[in-house]
GROMACS .gro file of C-alpha atoms in nm:
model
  346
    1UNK     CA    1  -3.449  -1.580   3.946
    2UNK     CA    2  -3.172  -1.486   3.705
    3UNK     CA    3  -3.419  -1.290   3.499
    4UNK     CA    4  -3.511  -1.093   3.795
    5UNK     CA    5  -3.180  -0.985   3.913
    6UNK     CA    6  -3.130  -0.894   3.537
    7UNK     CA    7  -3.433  -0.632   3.551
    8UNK     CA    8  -3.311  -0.487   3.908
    9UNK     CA    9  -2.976  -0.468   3.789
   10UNK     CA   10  -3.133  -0.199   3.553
   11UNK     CA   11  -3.413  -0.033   3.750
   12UNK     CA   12  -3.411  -0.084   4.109
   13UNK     CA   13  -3.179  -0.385   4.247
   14UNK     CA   14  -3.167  -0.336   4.598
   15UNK     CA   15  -3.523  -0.228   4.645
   16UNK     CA   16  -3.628  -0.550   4.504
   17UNK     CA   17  -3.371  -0.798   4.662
   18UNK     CA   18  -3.474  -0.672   4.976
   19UNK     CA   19  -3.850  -0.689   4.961
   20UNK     CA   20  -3.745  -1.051   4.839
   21UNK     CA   21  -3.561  -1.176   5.169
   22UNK     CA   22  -3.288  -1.287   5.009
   23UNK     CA   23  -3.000  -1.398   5.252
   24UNK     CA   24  -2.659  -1.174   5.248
   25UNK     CA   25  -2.724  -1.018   4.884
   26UNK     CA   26  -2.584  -0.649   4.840
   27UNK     CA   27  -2.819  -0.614   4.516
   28UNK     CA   28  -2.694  -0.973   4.427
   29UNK     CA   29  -2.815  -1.316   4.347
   30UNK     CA   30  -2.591  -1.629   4.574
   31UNK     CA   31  -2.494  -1.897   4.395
   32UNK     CA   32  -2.524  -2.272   4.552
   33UNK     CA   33  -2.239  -2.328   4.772
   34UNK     CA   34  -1.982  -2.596   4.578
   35UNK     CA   35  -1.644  -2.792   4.671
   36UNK     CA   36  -1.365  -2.536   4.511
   37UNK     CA   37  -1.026  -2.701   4.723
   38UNK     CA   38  -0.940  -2.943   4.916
   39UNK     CA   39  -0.685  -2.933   5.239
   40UNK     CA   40  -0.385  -3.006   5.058
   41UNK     CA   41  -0.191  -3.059   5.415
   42UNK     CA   42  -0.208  -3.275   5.698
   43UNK     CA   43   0.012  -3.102   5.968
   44UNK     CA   44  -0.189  -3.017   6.304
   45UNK     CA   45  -0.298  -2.720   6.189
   46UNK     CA   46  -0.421  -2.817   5.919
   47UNK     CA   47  -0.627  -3.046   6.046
   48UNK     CA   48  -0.903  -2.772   6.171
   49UNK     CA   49  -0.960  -2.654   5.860
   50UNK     CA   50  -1.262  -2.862   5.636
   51UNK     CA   51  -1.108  -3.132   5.362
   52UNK     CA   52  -1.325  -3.004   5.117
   53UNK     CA   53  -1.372  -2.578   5.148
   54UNK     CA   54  -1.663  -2.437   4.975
   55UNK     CA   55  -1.773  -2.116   4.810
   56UNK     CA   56  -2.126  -1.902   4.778
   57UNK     CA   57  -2.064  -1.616   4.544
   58UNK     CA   58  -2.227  -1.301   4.612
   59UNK     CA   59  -2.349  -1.125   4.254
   60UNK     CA   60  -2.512  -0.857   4.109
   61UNK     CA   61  -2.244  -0.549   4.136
   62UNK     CA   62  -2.207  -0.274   3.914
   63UNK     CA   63  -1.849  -0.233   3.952
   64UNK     CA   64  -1.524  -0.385   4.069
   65UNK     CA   65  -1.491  -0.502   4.438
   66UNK     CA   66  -1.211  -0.229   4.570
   67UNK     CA   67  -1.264  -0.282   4.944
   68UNK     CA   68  -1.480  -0.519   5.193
   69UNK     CA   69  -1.472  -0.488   5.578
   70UNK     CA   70  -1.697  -0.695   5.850
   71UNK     CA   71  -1.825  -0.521   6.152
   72UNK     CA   72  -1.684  -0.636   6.498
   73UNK     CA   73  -1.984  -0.861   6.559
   74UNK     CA   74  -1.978  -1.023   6.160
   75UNK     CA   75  -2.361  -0.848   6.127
   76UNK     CA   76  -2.271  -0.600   5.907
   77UNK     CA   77  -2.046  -0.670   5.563
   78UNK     CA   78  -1.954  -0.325   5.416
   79UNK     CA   79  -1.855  -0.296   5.021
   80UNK     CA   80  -1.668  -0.038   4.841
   81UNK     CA   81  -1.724  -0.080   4.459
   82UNK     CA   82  -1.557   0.087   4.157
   83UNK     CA   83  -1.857   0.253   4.097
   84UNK     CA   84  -1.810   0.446   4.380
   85UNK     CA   85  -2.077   0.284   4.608
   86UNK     CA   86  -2.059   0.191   4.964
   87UNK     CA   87  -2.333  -0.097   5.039
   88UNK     CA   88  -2.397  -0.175   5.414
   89UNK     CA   89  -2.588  -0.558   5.403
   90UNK     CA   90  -2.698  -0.655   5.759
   91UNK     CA   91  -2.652  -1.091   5.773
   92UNK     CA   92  -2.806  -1.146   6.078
   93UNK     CA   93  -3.171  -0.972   5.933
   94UNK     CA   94  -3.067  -1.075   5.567
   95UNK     CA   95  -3.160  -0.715   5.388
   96UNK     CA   96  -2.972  -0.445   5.298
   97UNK     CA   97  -2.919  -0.149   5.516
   98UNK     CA   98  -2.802   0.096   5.256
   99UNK     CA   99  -2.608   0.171   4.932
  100UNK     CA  100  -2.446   0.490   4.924
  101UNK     CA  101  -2.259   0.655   4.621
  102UNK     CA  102  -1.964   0.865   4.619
  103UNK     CA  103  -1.945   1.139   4.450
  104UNK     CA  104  -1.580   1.068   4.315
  105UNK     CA  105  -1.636   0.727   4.242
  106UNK     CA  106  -1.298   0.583   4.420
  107UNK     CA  107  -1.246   0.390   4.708
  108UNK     CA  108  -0.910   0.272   4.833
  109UNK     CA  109  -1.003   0.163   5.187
  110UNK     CA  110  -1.276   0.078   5.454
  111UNK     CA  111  -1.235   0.046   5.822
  112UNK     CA  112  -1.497   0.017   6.054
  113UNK     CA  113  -1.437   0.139   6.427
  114UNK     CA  114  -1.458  -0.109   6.720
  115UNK     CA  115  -1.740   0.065   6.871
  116UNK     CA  116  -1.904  -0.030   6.548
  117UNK     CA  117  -2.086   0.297   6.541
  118UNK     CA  118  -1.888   0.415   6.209
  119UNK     CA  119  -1.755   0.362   5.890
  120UNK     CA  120  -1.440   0.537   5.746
  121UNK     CA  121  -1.363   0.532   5.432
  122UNK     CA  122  -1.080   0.688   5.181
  123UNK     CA  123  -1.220   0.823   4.928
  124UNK     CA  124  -0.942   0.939   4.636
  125UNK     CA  125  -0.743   1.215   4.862
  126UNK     CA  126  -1.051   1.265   5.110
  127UNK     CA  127  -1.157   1.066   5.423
  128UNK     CA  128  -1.545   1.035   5.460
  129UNK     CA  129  -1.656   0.953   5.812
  130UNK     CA  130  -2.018   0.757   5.784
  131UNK     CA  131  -2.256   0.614   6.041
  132UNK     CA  132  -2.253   0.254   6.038
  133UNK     CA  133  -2.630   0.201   6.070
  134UNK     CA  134  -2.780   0.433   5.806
  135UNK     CA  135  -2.463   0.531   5.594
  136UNK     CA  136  -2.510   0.915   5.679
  137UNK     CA  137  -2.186   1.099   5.597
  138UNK     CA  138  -2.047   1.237   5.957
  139UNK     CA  139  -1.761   1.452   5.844
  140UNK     CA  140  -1.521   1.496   5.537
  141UNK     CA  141  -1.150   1.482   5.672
  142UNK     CA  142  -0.910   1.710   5.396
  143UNK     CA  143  -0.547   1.743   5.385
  144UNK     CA  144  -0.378   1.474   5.145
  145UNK     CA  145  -0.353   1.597   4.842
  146UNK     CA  146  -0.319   1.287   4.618
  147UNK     CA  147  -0.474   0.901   4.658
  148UNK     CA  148  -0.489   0.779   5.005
  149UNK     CA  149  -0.407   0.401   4.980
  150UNK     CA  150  -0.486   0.289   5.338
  151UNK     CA  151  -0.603   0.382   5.642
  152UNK     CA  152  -0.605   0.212   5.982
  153UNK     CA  153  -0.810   0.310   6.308
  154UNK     CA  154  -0.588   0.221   6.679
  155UNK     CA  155  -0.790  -0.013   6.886
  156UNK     CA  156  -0.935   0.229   7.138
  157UNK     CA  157  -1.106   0.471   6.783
  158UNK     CA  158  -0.869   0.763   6.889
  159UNK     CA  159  -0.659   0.797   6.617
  160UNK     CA  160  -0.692   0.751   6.247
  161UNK     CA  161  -0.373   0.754   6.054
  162UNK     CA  162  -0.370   0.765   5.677
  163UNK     CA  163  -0.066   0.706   5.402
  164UNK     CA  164  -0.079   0.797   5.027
  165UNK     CA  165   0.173   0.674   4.802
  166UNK     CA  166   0.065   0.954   4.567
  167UNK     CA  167   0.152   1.272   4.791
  168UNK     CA  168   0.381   1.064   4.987
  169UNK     CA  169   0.255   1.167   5.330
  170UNK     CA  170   0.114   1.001   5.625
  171UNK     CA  171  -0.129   1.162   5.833
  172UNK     CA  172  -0.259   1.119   6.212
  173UNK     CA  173  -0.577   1.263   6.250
  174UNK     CA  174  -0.773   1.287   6.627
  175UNK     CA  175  -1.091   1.068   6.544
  176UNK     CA  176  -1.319   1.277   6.734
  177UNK     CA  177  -1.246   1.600   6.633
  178UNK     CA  178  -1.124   1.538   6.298
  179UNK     CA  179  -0.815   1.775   6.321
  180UNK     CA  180  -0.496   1.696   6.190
  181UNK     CA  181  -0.235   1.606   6.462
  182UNK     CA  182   0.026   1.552   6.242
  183UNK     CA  183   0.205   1.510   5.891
  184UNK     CA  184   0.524   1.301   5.868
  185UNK     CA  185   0.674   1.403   5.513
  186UNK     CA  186   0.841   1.304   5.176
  187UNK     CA  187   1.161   1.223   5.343
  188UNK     CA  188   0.989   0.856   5.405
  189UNK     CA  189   0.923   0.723   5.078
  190UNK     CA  190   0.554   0.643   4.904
  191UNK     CA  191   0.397   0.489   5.168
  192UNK     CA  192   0.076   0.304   5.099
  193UNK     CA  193   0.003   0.036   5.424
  194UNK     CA  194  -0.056   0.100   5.798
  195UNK     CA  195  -0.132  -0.136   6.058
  196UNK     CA  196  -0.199  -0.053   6.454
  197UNK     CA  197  -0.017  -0.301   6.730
  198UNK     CA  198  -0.386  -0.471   6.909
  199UNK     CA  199  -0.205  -0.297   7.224
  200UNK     CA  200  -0.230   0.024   7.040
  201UNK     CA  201   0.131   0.208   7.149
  202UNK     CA  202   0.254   0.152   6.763
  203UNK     CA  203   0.203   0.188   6.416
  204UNK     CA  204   0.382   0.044   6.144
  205UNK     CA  205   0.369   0.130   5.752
  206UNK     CA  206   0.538   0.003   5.454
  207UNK     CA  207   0.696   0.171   5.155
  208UNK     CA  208   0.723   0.140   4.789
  209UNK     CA  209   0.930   0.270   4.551
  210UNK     CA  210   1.293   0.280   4.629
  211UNK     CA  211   1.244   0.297   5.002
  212UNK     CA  212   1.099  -0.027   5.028
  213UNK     CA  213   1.153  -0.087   5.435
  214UNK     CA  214   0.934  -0.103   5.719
  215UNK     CA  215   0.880   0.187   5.969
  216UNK     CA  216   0.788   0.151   6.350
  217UNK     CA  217   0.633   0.504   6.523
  218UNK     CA  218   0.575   0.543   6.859
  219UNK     CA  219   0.200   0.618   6.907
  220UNK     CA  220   0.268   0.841   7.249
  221UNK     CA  221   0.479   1.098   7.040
  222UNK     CA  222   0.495   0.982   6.673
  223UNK     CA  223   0.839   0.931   6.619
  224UNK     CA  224   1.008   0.682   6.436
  225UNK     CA  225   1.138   0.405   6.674
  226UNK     CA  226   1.299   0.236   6.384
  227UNK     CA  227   1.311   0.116   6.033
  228UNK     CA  228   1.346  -0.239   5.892
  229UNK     CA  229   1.670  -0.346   5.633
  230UNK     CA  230   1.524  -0.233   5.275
  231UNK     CA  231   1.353  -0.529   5.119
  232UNK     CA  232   1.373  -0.685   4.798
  233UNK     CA  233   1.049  -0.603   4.663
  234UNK     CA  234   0.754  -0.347   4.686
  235UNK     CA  235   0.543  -0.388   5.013
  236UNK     CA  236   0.213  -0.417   4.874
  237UNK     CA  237   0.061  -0.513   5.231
  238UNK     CA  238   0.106  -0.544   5.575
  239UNK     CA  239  -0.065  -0.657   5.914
  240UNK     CA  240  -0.047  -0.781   6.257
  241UNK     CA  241  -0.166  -1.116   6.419
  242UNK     CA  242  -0.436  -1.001   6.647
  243UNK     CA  243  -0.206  -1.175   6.940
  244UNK     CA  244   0.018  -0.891   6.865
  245UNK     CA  245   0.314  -1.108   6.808
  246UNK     CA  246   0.400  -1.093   6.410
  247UNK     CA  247   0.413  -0.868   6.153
  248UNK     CA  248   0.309  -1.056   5.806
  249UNK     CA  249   0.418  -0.851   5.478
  250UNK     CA  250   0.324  -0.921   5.134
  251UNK     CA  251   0.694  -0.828   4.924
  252UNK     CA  252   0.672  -0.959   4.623
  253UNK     CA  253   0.533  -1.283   4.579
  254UNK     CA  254   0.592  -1.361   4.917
  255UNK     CA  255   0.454  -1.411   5.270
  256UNK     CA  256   0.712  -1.254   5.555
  257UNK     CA  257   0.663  -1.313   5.862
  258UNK     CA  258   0.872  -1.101   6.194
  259UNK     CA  259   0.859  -1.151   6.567
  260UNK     CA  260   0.758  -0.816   6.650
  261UNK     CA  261   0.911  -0.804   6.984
  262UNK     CA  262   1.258  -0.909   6.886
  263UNK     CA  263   1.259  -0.797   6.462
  264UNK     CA  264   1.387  -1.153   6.381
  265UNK     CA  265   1.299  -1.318   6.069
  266UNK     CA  266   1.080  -1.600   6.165
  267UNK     CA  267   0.915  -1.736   5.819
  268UNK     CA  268   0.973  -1.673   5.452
  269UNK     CA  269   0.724  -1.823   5.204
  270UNK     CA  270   0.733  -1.809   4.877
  271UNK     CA  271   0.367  -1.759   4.667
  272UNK     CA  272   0.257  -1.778   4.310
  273UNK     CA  273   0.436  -1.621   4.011
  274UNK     CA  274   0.278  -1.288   4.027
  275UNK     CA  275   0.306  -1.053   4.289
  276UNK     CA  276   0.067  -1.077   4.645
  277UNK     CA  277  -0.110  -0.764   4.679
  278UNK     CA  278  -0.358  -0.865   4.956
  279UNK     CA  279  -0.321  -1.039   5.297
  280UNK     CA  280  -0.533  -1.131   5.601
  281UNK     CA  281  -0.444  -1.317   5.918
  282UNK     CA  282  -0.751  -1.525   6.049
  283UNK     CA  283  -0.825  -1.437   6.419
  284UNK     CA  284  -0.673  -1.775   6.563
  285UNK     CA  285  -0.335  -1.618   6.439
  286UNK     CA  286  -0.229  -1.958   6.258
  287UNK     CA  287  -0.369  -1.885   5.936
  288UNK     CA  288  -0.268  -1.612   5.641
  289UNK     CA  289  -0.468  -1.574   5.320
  290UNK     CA  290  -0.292  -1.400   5.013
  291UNK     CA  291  -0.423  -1.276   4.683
  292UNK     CA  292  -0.318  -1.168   4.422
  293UNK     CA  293  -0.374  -1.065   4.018
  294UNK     CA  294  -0.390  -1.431   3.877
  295UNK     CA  295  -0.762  -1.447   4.080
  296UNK     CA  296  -0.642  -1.753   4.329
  297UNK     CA  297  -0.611  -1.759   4.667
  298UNK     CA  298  -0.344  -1.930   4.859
  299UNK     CA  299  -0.358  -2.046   5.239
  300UNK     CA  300  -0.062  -2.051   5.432
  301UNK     CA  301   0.002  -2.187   5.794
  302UNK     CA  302   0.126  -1.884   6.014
  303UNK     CA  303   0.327  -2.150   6.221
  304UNK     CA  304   0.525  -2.390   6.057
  305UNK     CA  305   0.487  -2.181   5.696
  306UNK     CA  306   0.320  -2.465   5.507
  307UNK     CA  307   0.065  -2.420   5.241
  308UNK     CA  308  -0.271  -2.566   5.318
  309UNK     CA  309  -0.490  -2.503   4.993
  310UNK     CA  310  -0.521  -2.258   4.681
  311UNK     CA  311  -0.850  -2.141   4.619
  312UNK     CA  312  -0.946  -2.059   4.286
  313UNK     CA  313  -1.272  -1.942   4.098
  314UNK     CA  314  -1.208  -1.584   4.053
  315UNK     CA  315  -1.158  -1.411   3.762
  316UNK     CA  316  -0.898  -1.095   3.769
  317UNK     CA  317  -0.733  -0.963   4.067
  318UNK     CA  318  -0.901  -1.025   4.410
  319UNK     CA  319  -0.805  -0.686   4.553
  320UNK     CA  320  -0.955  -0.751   4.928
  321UNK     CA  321  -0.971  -1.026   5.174
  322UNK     CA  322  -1.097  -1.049   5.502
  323UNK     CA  323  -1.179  -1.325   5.788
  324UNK     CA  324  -1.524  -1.360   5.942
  325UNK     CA  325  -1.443  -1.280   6.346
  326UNK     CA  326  -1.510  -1.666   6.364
  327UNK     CA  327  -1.247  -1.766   6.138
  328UNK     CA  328  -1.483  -1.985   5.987
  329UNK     CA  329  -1.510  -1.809   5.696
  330UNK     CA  330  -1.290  -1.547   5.456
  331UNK     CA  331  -1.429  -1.338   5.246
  332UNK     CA  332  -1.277  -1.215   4.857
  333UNK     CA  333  -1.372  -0.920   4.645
  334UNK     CA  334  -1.259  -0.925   4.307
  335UNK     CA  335  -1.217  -0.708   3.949
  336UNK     CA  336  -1.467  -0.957   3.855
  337UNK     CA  337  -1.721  -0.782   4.020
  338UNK     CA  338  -1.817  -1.129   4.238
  339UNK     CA  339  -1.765  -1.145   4.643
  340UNK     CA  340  -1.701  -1.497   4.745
  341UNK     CA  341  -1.770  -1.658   5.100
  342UNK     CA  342  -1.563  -1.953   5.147
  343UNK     CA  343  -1.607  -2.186   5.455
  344UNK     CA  344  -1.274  -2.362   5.605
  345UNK     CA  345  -1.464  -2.428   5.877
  346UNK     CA  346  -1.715  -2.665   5.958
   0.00000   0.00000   0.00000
């Protein structure tokens, strides 16, 4: 088997894979699932999650994983690599749909839109809109005119709003038509993450820089509603618990955690040494998975702010994390060109 993923690597790696049948492989071999952690908690909520969590490894990439993003119904896993590809891999039929490469050869960001008809992706300063079955470009959205480092779709597909750090803009752009509604300026600091409320009537991005707050905008008029106190580090990611009830934020090395009703304070956990640049909330809203350069992955409970595990195996910084709609599993793309599935569910 190794031998033959070896020779596709170099000729055709998809075609073959796929004529093979193997199971969830974007062009890449799976490696036998092993214990990597055990639950190092025993609180209640703990408790749900497996003692022992194991780990398949997805293979075979050409370049570094930048971005991964599961479709609504967990059939489709999407994967933006450093050598500018998009790969589509259906997991219920086990094959690959498509692999798509980008003329620019830079991805930042991947959403896919509830409706689970499209893909978006940022692609260096440009926003490629792609069908989610074949991959077919849709439309080219233009206007940034430096890196866009997130992008984030409100619940209902109506608006897309996009941030660069690099031009220090953010952008709301009608989804349908693909005009530009609006540019908020350089007067709020090198923003690079956006998040929707799951009720859809706000936005909320984070700075870098010396801004470094928080900023809430009304989604019926796109005005500021208000800003946070400036924080003590970068904010290298954001997002809301799908309940709509907390704002999580990666500053620093650590985990913050807001009630987003009332802007109080609720939870402030500290991570490893190096600074968190990834975050995802699992759908239950109790759990929040962090990454960052060292390659490890810690596990946090949402609740009572306890650490449940730290998942290690990759090498480099995992730059992308996302929960199976399940929860049962969470997903890791790394520099080291691996994805890894791990189960914390039985």
């Amino acid at each position: 088997m190794k031998k033959l993923i070896k020779k596709a690597q170099v000729k055709n790696l998809f075609f073959l894979l796929t004529n093979m049948g193997l199971i969830a492989a974007v062009g890449c071999s799976i490696i036998t699932p092993r214990i990597v952690a055990e639950n190092i908690d025993n609180s209640n909520i703990a408790q749900s999650i497996q003692q022992k969590i194991t780990v398949k490894d997805l293979q075979g990439f050409n370049g570094v994983i930048k971005s991964i993003a599961l479709s609504p119904d967990n059939n489709i896993l999407l994967v933006a690599t450093g050598d500018g590809t998009i790969n589509g891999l259906d997991l219920e039929q086990e094959k690959v749909i498509y692999s798509k490469v980008n003329d620019v050869n830079e991805y930042s960001s991947i959403v896919v839109t509830s409706d689970q008809k499209k893909l978006v992706s940022a692609e260096k300063e440009n926003i490629k809109i792609l069908s989610l079955k074949d991959g077919k470009r849709i439309k080219t959205l233009r206007g940034h005119s430096g890196k866009i480092s997130d992008l984030a779709l409100s619940p209902d597909d109506k608006m897309l709003v996009s941030v660069s750090g690099a031009d220090r803009t953010i952008r709301i752009w009608d989804f349908a038509s693909g005009d530009l509604i609006k540019t908020l300026g350089t007067d709020i600091g090198p923003t690079t993450n956006v998040a929707f409320t799951p009720d859809g009537k706000m936005f909320i991005s984070g700075a870098i820089g010396q801004d470094r707050t928080l900023k809430f905008w009304d989604v019926s008029n796109l005005e500021l509603i208000k800003s946070s106190p400036k924080q003590p580090g970068y904010i290298n990611d954001l997002k809301i618990t799908p309940d709509g009830k907390k704002l999580v934020a990666a500053v620093k090395n650590y985990v913050k955690v807001w009630d987003l009703a009332t802007g109080a304070e609720l939870l402030n956990m500290k991570g490893p040494s190096l600074e968190i640049n990834s975050i995802a909330i699992s759908p239950d809203n109790r759990l929040v998975a962090t990454a960052n350069k060292e390659g490890n992955i810690m596990l946090f409970d949402l609740i009572e702010g306890r650490q449940l595990a730290t998942l290690k195996g990759h090498q480099g910084w995992v730059l992308s994390l996302v929960f199976s709609p399940d929860g049962r599993y969470l997903y890791s793309g790394a520099e080291d060109k691996i994805i890894k599935i791990w189960q914390l569910l039985p």
